[in-house]
């Protein structure tokens, strides 16, 4: 069930049997010469919907802009500041918690979101107790990073070895190729690719990683790989979600 | 062109010939017993993509949660506070303006967004001049409300008369039926429907409008109507967009 | 009754018979070569006091600085940012609502305030419910724009036709002449006056509207006209206020 | 010259010979059974206008709501939170400094404003340098508290001795009686009046000071005294203002 | 008892017999050519610990960065903006008040903190009532400025006369020499020292006070003086603290 | 060199040869029945000073309150909200970066700080470029978590095995015993200790972990172990710091 395709009365009925909800979160940021700007969002959304179907649970609209300030020296990137993102996540969770939701499972497509998401959860738990929400104590949030699923990680290693890299990776590009085969991009990719530099400011990032890739060779990606990644991620995260909502 | 389906190099190329971008903005809020919670988002997104194609211009990822605090007494609604939404819009526009975009055209699906959007534009113009963005003076924002297009308004009047109402309207429901025919909902609709009350707090809203509709009869909607609305809106807003980016 | 001229015990007594209050809000911004910088404030304050007398209701101190960022390229303009104005209005309403006020009627002299005021109302309703104010649900806000009263609009059209324009209008200038006949200003006004440009940044505004007027000819204003506008506005808004506080 | 009664072109001319401006700031708060809620505002505004005339300088619109949170348990009080007031003062000063003003002289009627005003000045100096305002280094703010003028203090001591107290004082009440003789209030005043308690929360304040007075006997006030206070304050603060704007 | 050297169970026990806590607050800012950057923090911390011992009360970790924006043109200075400091103090007090503390006694080493601290107290009292903390009404904050203790002031006058000055004073330098005799600094001090200029922006401050001192001659300081200041301050503030927590 | 024990002129000299600074950051939070509330701060501060000496570099005053909202149901805990902590870190870094510092190395004693610190770094890089700081691009931040140093981790495993746990661990308690042997606490520790629960709200945390420990047996700690941990951490982090400041 996708929240945007339900009615409020269906949500009311859903809440009678579950207080869990899945929130896909991605990013709108450069992904190298051949990666789609929406890569993180596309992956998170597709997998979240797969998990929603597999577990018969509700999936919120995708948060498609996240924390990507370090990519903003490349055109097309849109990012929230961390403080804005905290306010945004707090607003989302407050609305949903007031309606009766208690278990919030974020399916995340972007490593850069993790720190701010965690900060936002802390901020929100505290806030919900300050507004005296009756079930504030029961509100729980968890992040499921599809790209960190053991099965996904293993397959990426097997298929790409070191050429997986850490941004604009063949695994995430493959997944977008599976979802959008009509948008597979071709562009020259230099054989040498920067890697290993820490992430600081946006302009520093662009000077270190001039084409946007971090150690990756996305030319290895295929839609067939993408399907495999998709299926592994859905399976792993479905189990993770069920475990989460069934825990006390 | 949809931003999330392009690469940063394609955006760079695009910016050589245009500094305009279309930003669809909707809402995640109750739309009565038969209207989808994503109605405003679905409409804005579909029309924005239509306008993007018609005008060969770039379409940003859809802002799918807006200002809907007055609907939050119905489960499933998610809303930003106005102050959060201002920060969010400011972050979006700052990123894009730094990259070289100057003309921001918001295709809006929700009346409740208008006031906060306008406030956000004012806040942003001022901010861009304070951070000394070289082309701050040239940044321009405009809202295109599809449901206020003269041709749309006229057709709604002709098809539904007074039963168009002002929330969960047959016209917007029709448009979602056209986009998602597999999600046409059936639910009992009382013949009598509340209308005419001003909008105050969320709990007041729910006590005034107990099933979420405001004077509307969405049972009149058909996917065929939806297609008509879609085509009219795309045409009108395409003209409006072109006029906007061609103005000095 | 003007709040600043009462004692707290008189307010306590007032609250026994009414929970309504009138809040005049203007702006401190350029009004062309002959318009007073306080035009919007002067008009809102005078009319609000008139309505207060006519309806025997309490009038708060005038909010004399509003949202006028687009005028800040002209010296003498003072503006809040929208986010500051939202915080300000929230603080005002929270204090007054805690004291027992429920119906807040803003008599507004500046079109540029409307969007931010509406955003502030939404923010405040939500906030009052979060701090668990017992009567949060009953708090209601409404804006009465004197310059949009049908009778005012009609008279302006009749007296000035197209030369009414939309900023530094003869109608508002006339009203200030009625209130402050000793401050009627003379300055050369070019016959040609800019009009029709949308409002973006402050510097853009000044380059479009070099003397500050928007399509208006304030030389047509007379104190006698001002008196007529004053009386029409007081009458219309008094009715509007009474209707508002008497509604459920 | 009162800013709200000038045109932007007059301000432009004024700036050629002076970069100083006077900003009256008061409060909207209970002043005991016979003191007007606007006492602090009325005093600050009247004196500021007197100083403006005496020194031929510009007077901004009165900031009529300040930091009075500790009075909010009495109905009719309106207060900004300190953080809101800092944002407000920063917005005022930023607008005016961009226009060319450099010397900001606040004529203050309320002791409770002082701490937050000082905090706001620090915040603003820093901010103006961060937005790279060319003359940021020359911006200077100063507070002139009329009730702390040596001559005022001396007269109050002479006329009222210990009965001057520290809130709802006969001296400030007298000044309002001089300005608004038609609003002299009568109400029973208990002979015993609380005094000496520190100021903490609003509810604590009201329980300590049940009628709102702090050690004062406002029944001693007369309009004639008020005139004396007015004249002394205008003289002292005019000198102070001139010294301020003439200093480097 | 120093909070950081206790366990939570010891704090629980402490709260059974006292709801008071001492919070040392200093600053990290230039103190002239021979004064330590931590001068204000060192003094506040040492004295607070002395008071804690003398009164058998709990001492919180020292707030070692305060409001010192006007010193930021000298390297090594770290300052919070006033708005950040208000948020910080509010967070501290909220945590401690929720745990049962009611009386907060700040031992302050920096004049520049006073205004913002007072603003923070007002903000916090109000906030605690809005989150419905049961004992919000009983929360009380007080500042004890060691350098303003009558006995301290008298001794400084006697030892240094006018050469005490108002920043980088021999009295505070002496106190740091007593606490850290191994860090007594030697540097050339011009005989002439700036004094009497008001405090505005950081760059203005540095141009007025080129070596950082304000009218002081810290060369007069000795560790023995420091001990005397320390003992006087501990005695005076211990009395002040006991009076504070014993008051209703 | 400890910043609080230097003069501004010494800092100026230091900046001629290094633009690096070490910032110790801990937390003020419960650490079980025998752990000091200042455990994280004590460890971070001691190690940071050791690293400062070993590398001849500057150490800022310790940030002794961090992000510990989940511990706030235990008395004595003080925490910033993540949004406050971001503002605080941004203020620190802005002051220091303006003075010429470029490399910020945080020595961290609390896992709960990591997410918010990272968010704060992103927020700050972006902010520094918006205020047009000339060397904004060169500003770099890095976190060194002493408890994650490979050598530390290995020793803890060897000494305590599974009884190391994850909060109020014997390793951190040992380190505080080494620093403060006079504050070694004794209290009954149940043999069974909760472990494995995820961290959500403060009240949830306390109900899961009733005595505050997370799977640890701090009774195993000795001051001698503490010294070993101290020395290992200083060695590892000194290397890490040097590598950081020597990298481009």
Coordinates of C-alpha atoms in Angstrom, one line a residue, chain C:
Chain C
X1 CA -11.3 50.6 23.5
X2 CA -7.6 50.6 22.7
X3 CA -5.6 48.0 24.5
X4 CA -2.8 50.3 25.3
X5 CA -5.2 52.8 26.9
X6 CA -6.8 50.2 29.2
X7 CA -5.7 48.5 32.4
X8 CA -5.4 44.8 32.9
X9 CA -8.4 44.8 35.1
X10 CA -10.5 46.4 32.3
X11 CA -9.3 43.7 30.0
X12 CA -10.3 41.1 32.5
X13 CA -13.8 42.6 32.6
X14 CA -13.9 42.8 28.8
X15 CA -13.1 39.1 28.5
X16 CA -16.2 38.3 30.5
X17 CA -18.3 39.5 27.6
X18 CA -16.1 39.1 24.5
X19 CA -13.2 37.0 23.4
X20 CA -12.6 39.0 20.3
X21 CA -9.8 41.5 19.6
X22 CA -8.9 43.6 16.6
X23 CA -5.2 43.8 15.5
X24 CA -4.3 46.5 13.1
X25 CA -1.3 45.6 10.9
X26 CA 0.4 47.9 8.5
X27 CA 3.9 48.3 7.0
X28 CA 6.8 50.8 7.1
X29 CA 7.7 51.1 3.4
X30 CA 8.1 53.5 0.6
X31 CA 5.0 54.8 -1.0
X32 CA 6.3 56.7 -3.9
X33 CA 7.5 60.4 -4.0
X34 CA 4.4 61.7 -2.2
X35 CA 3.1 58.8 -0.1
X36 CA 4.1 58.5 3.5
X37 CA 6.3 55.7 4.6
X38 CA 3.7 54.8 7.2
X39 CA 0.8 54.9 4.8
X40 CA -0.3 51.3 5.4
X41 CA 0.1 51.6 9.2
X42 CA -1.8 54.9 9.3
X43 CA -4.7 53.5 7.3
X44 CA -4.9 50.2 9.3
X45 CA -4.7 52.0 12.6
X46 CA -7.2 54.6 11.9
X47 CA -9.8 52.2 10.5
X48 CA -9.2 49.7 13.3
X49 CA -9.9 52.3 15.9
X50 CA -13.0 53.3 14.0
X51 CA -14.1 49.7 13.9
X52 CA -13.3 49.3 17.6
X53 CA -15.5 52.3 18.5
X54 CA -18.3 51.2 16.2
X55 CA -18.4 47.7 17.7
X56 CA -17.3 48.5 21.2
X57 CA -14.4 46.1 20.9
X58 CA -10.8 46.0 21.9
X59 CA -8.0 47.1 19.6
X60 CA -4.5 45.9 20.0
X61 CA -1.4 48.1 19.4
X62 CA -0.7 48.5 15.8
X63 CA 1.8 46.1 14.2
X64 CA 3.6 48.8 12.2
X65 CA 6.3 46.8 10.5
X66 CA 5.3 44.0 8.3
X67 CA 6.5 42.0 5.3
X68 CA 7.9 44.5 2.8
X69 CA 11.2 43.0 1.7
X70 CA 10.5 43.9 -1.9
X71 CA 10.5 47.6 -0.9
X72 CA 13.8 47.5 0.9
X73 CA 15.9 49.0 -1.9
X74 CA 14.2 52.3 -1.0
X75 CA 15.6 54.0 2.1
X76 CA 13.2 54.2 5.0
X77 CA 11.6 50.9 4.5
X78 CA 11.8 48.4 7.4
X79 CA 10.6 44.8 7.0
X80 CA 10.5 41.6 8.9
X81 CA 11.5 38.5 7.1
X82 CA 8.5 36.1 6.7
X83 CA 10.0 33.7 9.2
X84 CA 10.5 36.5 11.7
X85 CA 7.0 37.7 11.2
X86 CA 5.6 34.2 11.7
X87 CA 7.4 34.0 15.0
X88 CA 6.1 37.4 16.0
X89 CA 2.5 36.7 15.2
X90 CA 2.7 33.4 16.9
X91 CA 4.0 35.1 20.1
X92 CA 1.3 37.7 20.0
X93 CA -1.5 35.2 19.5
X94 CA -0.1 32.8 22.1
X95 CA 0.0 35.5 24.8
X96 CA -3.5 36.6 24.0
X97 CA -5.0 33.1 23.6
X98 CA -3.6 32.2 27.0
X99 CA -5.4 35.1 28.5
X100 CA -8.6 33.9 27.0
X101 CA -8.9 35.6 23.6
X102 CA -10.2 33.4 20.9
X103 CA -11.2 35.5 17.9
X104 CA -8.4 37.5 16.3
X105 CA -9.4 40.0 13.6
X106 CA -6.5 41.6 11.7
X107 CA -7.3 44.8 10.0
X108 CA -4.6 45.0 7.4
X109 CA -3.2 47.9 5.4
X110 CA -0.7 46.1 3.2
X111 CA -1.2 43.4 0.5
X112 CA 2.3 42.1 1.1
X113 CA 1.4 41.0 4.6
X114 CA -1.4 38.6 3.6
X115 CA 0.6 35.5 2.6
X116 CA 2.8 35.6 5.7
X117 CA -0.1 36.3 8.0
X118 CA -1.9 33.3 6.6
X119 CA 1.2 31.1 7.1
X120 CA 1.4 32.5 10.6
X121 CA -2.1 31.5 11.5
X122 CA -1.6 27.9 10.4
X123 CA 1.7 27.8 12.4
X124 CA -0.1 29.2 15.4
X125 CA -3.2 26.9 15.4
X126 CA -0.9 23.9 15.3
X127 CA 1.4 25.3 18.1
X128 CA -1.5 26.1 20.4
X129 CA -2.6 22.5 20.2
X130 CA 0.9 21.3 20.9
X131 CA 1.2 23.3 24.1
X132 CA -2.1 21.9 25.1
X133 CA -4.0 25.2 25.5
X134 CA -7.4 24.0 26.6
X135 CA -9.4 26.1 24.1
X136 CA -6.9 25.8 21.2
X137 CA -9.6 24.4 19.0
X138 CA -11.7 27.5 19.3
X139 CA -9.0 30.0 18.3
X140 CA -9.9 31.7 15.0
X141 CA -8.0 34.3 12.9
X142 CA -9.3 36.4 10.1
X143 CA -7.9 39.2 7.9
X144 CA -9.9 42.2 6.9
X145 CA -8.1 44.1 4.2
X146 CA -9.6 47.6 4.1
X147 CA -8.5 48.2 0.5
X148 CA -10.4 45.2 -0.7
X149 CA -13.7 46.1 0.9
X150 CA -16.2 46.2 -2.0
X151 CA -17.4 49.7 -1.2
X152 CA -13.8 51.0 -1.1
X153 CA -12.9 49.3 -4.3
X154 CA -15.9 50.7 -6.0
X155 CA -15.3 54.2 -4.9
X156 CA -11.6 54.1 -5.9
X157 CA -12.6 52.9 -9.3
X158 CA -15.1 55.6 -9.7
X159 CA -12.8 58.4 -8.5
X160 CA -9.6 57.3 -10.1
X161 CA -10.3 54.6 -12.7
X162 CA -7.0 53.0 -13.9
X163 CA -5.0 55.7 -12.1
X164 CA -5.7 53.9 -8.8
X165 CA -2.8 51.5 -9.6
X166 CA -1.7 49.0 -7.0
X167 CA 0.9 50.7 -4.8
X168 CA 1.0 54.2 -3.5
X169 CA -2.6 54.4 -4.7
X170 CA -4.6 57.6 -4.5
X171 CA -7.1 55.9 -2.2
X172 CA -4.6 55.1 0.5
X173 CA -2.8 58.4 0.1
X174 CA -6.2 60.1 0.4
X175 CA -6.8 58.3 3.6
X176 CA -3.5 59.4 5.1
X177 CA -4.3 62.9 4.1
X178 CA -7.6 62.7 6.0
X179 CA -5.8 61.5 9.1
X180 CA -2.7 63.7 8.8
X181 CA -3.8 66.8 6.7
X182 CA -0.7 68.6 8.0
X183 CA 1.6 66.0 6.3
X184 CA 0.3 66.2 2.7
X185 CA 3.4 66.0 0.5
X186 CA 4.2 67.6 -2.8
X187 CA 6.7 66.2 -5.2
X188 CA 7.1 66.0 -8.9
X189 CA 5.3 62.9 -10.3
X190 CA 6.3 61.8 -13.8
X191 CA 3.2 61.4 -15.9
X192 CA 4.4 58.0 -17.0
X193 CA 4.3 55.4 -14.3
X194 CA 5.5 51.8 -14.4
X195 CA 3.0 49.1 -14.0
X196 CA 2.3 45.4 -14.6
X197 CA 5.7 44.0 -13.6
X198 CA 5.5 41.1 -11.1
X199 CA 7.2 41.5 -7.8
X200 CA 10.5 39.7 -7.2
X201 CA 13.6 40.9 -5.3
X202 CA 14.1 44.4 -3.8
X203 CA 16.6 45.5 -6.4
X204 CA 14.5 44.1 -9.2
X205 CA 11.5 46.0 -7.8
X206 CA 13.4 49.3 -7.7
X207 CA 14.8 48.9 -11.2
X208 CA 11.2 48.2 -12.5
X209 CA 9.5 50.9 -10.4
X210 CA 12.0 53.6 -10.1
X211 CA 10.0 56.1 -8.1
X212 CA 8.2 53.4 -6.1
X213 CA 4.7 53.8 -7.5
X214 CA 3.0 50.9 -9.2
X215 CA 0.7 52.3 -11.9
X216 CA -0.8 54.9 -9.6
X217 CA -1.4 58.6 -9.7
X218 CA -1.5 59.7 -6.0
X219 CA -1.8 63.4 -7.1
X220 CA -5.6 62.7 -7.5
X221 CA -5.9 62.1 -3.7
X222 CA -7.7 64.6 -1.5
X223 CA -8.4 64.5 2.2
X224 CA -12.2 64.5 1.4
X225 CA -11.8 61.4 -0.6
X226 CA -9.9 60.0 2.4
X227 CA -12.7 60.6 4.7
X228 CA -15.1 58.8 2.4
X229 CA -12.7 55.8 2.2
X230 CA -12.3 55.8 5.9
X231 CA -16.1 55.8 6.5
X232 CA -16.8 53.1 4.0
X233 CA -14.0 50.9 5.3
X234 CA -15.1 51.3 8.9
X235 CA -18.6 50.4 8.0
X236 CA -17.7 47.3 6.0
X237 CA -15.1 46.0 8.4
X238 CA -17.4 46.6 11.4
X239 CA -19.9 44.3 9.8
X240 CA -17.3 41.8 8.9
X241 CA -15.9 41.8 12.5
X242 CA -19.3 41.3 14.1
X243 CA -20.2 38.5 11.7
X244 CA -16.8 36.9 12.6
X245 CA -17.2 37.1 16.4
X246 CA -20.8 36.0 16.3
X247 CA -20.1 32.9 14.1
X248 CA -19.6 29.7 16.0

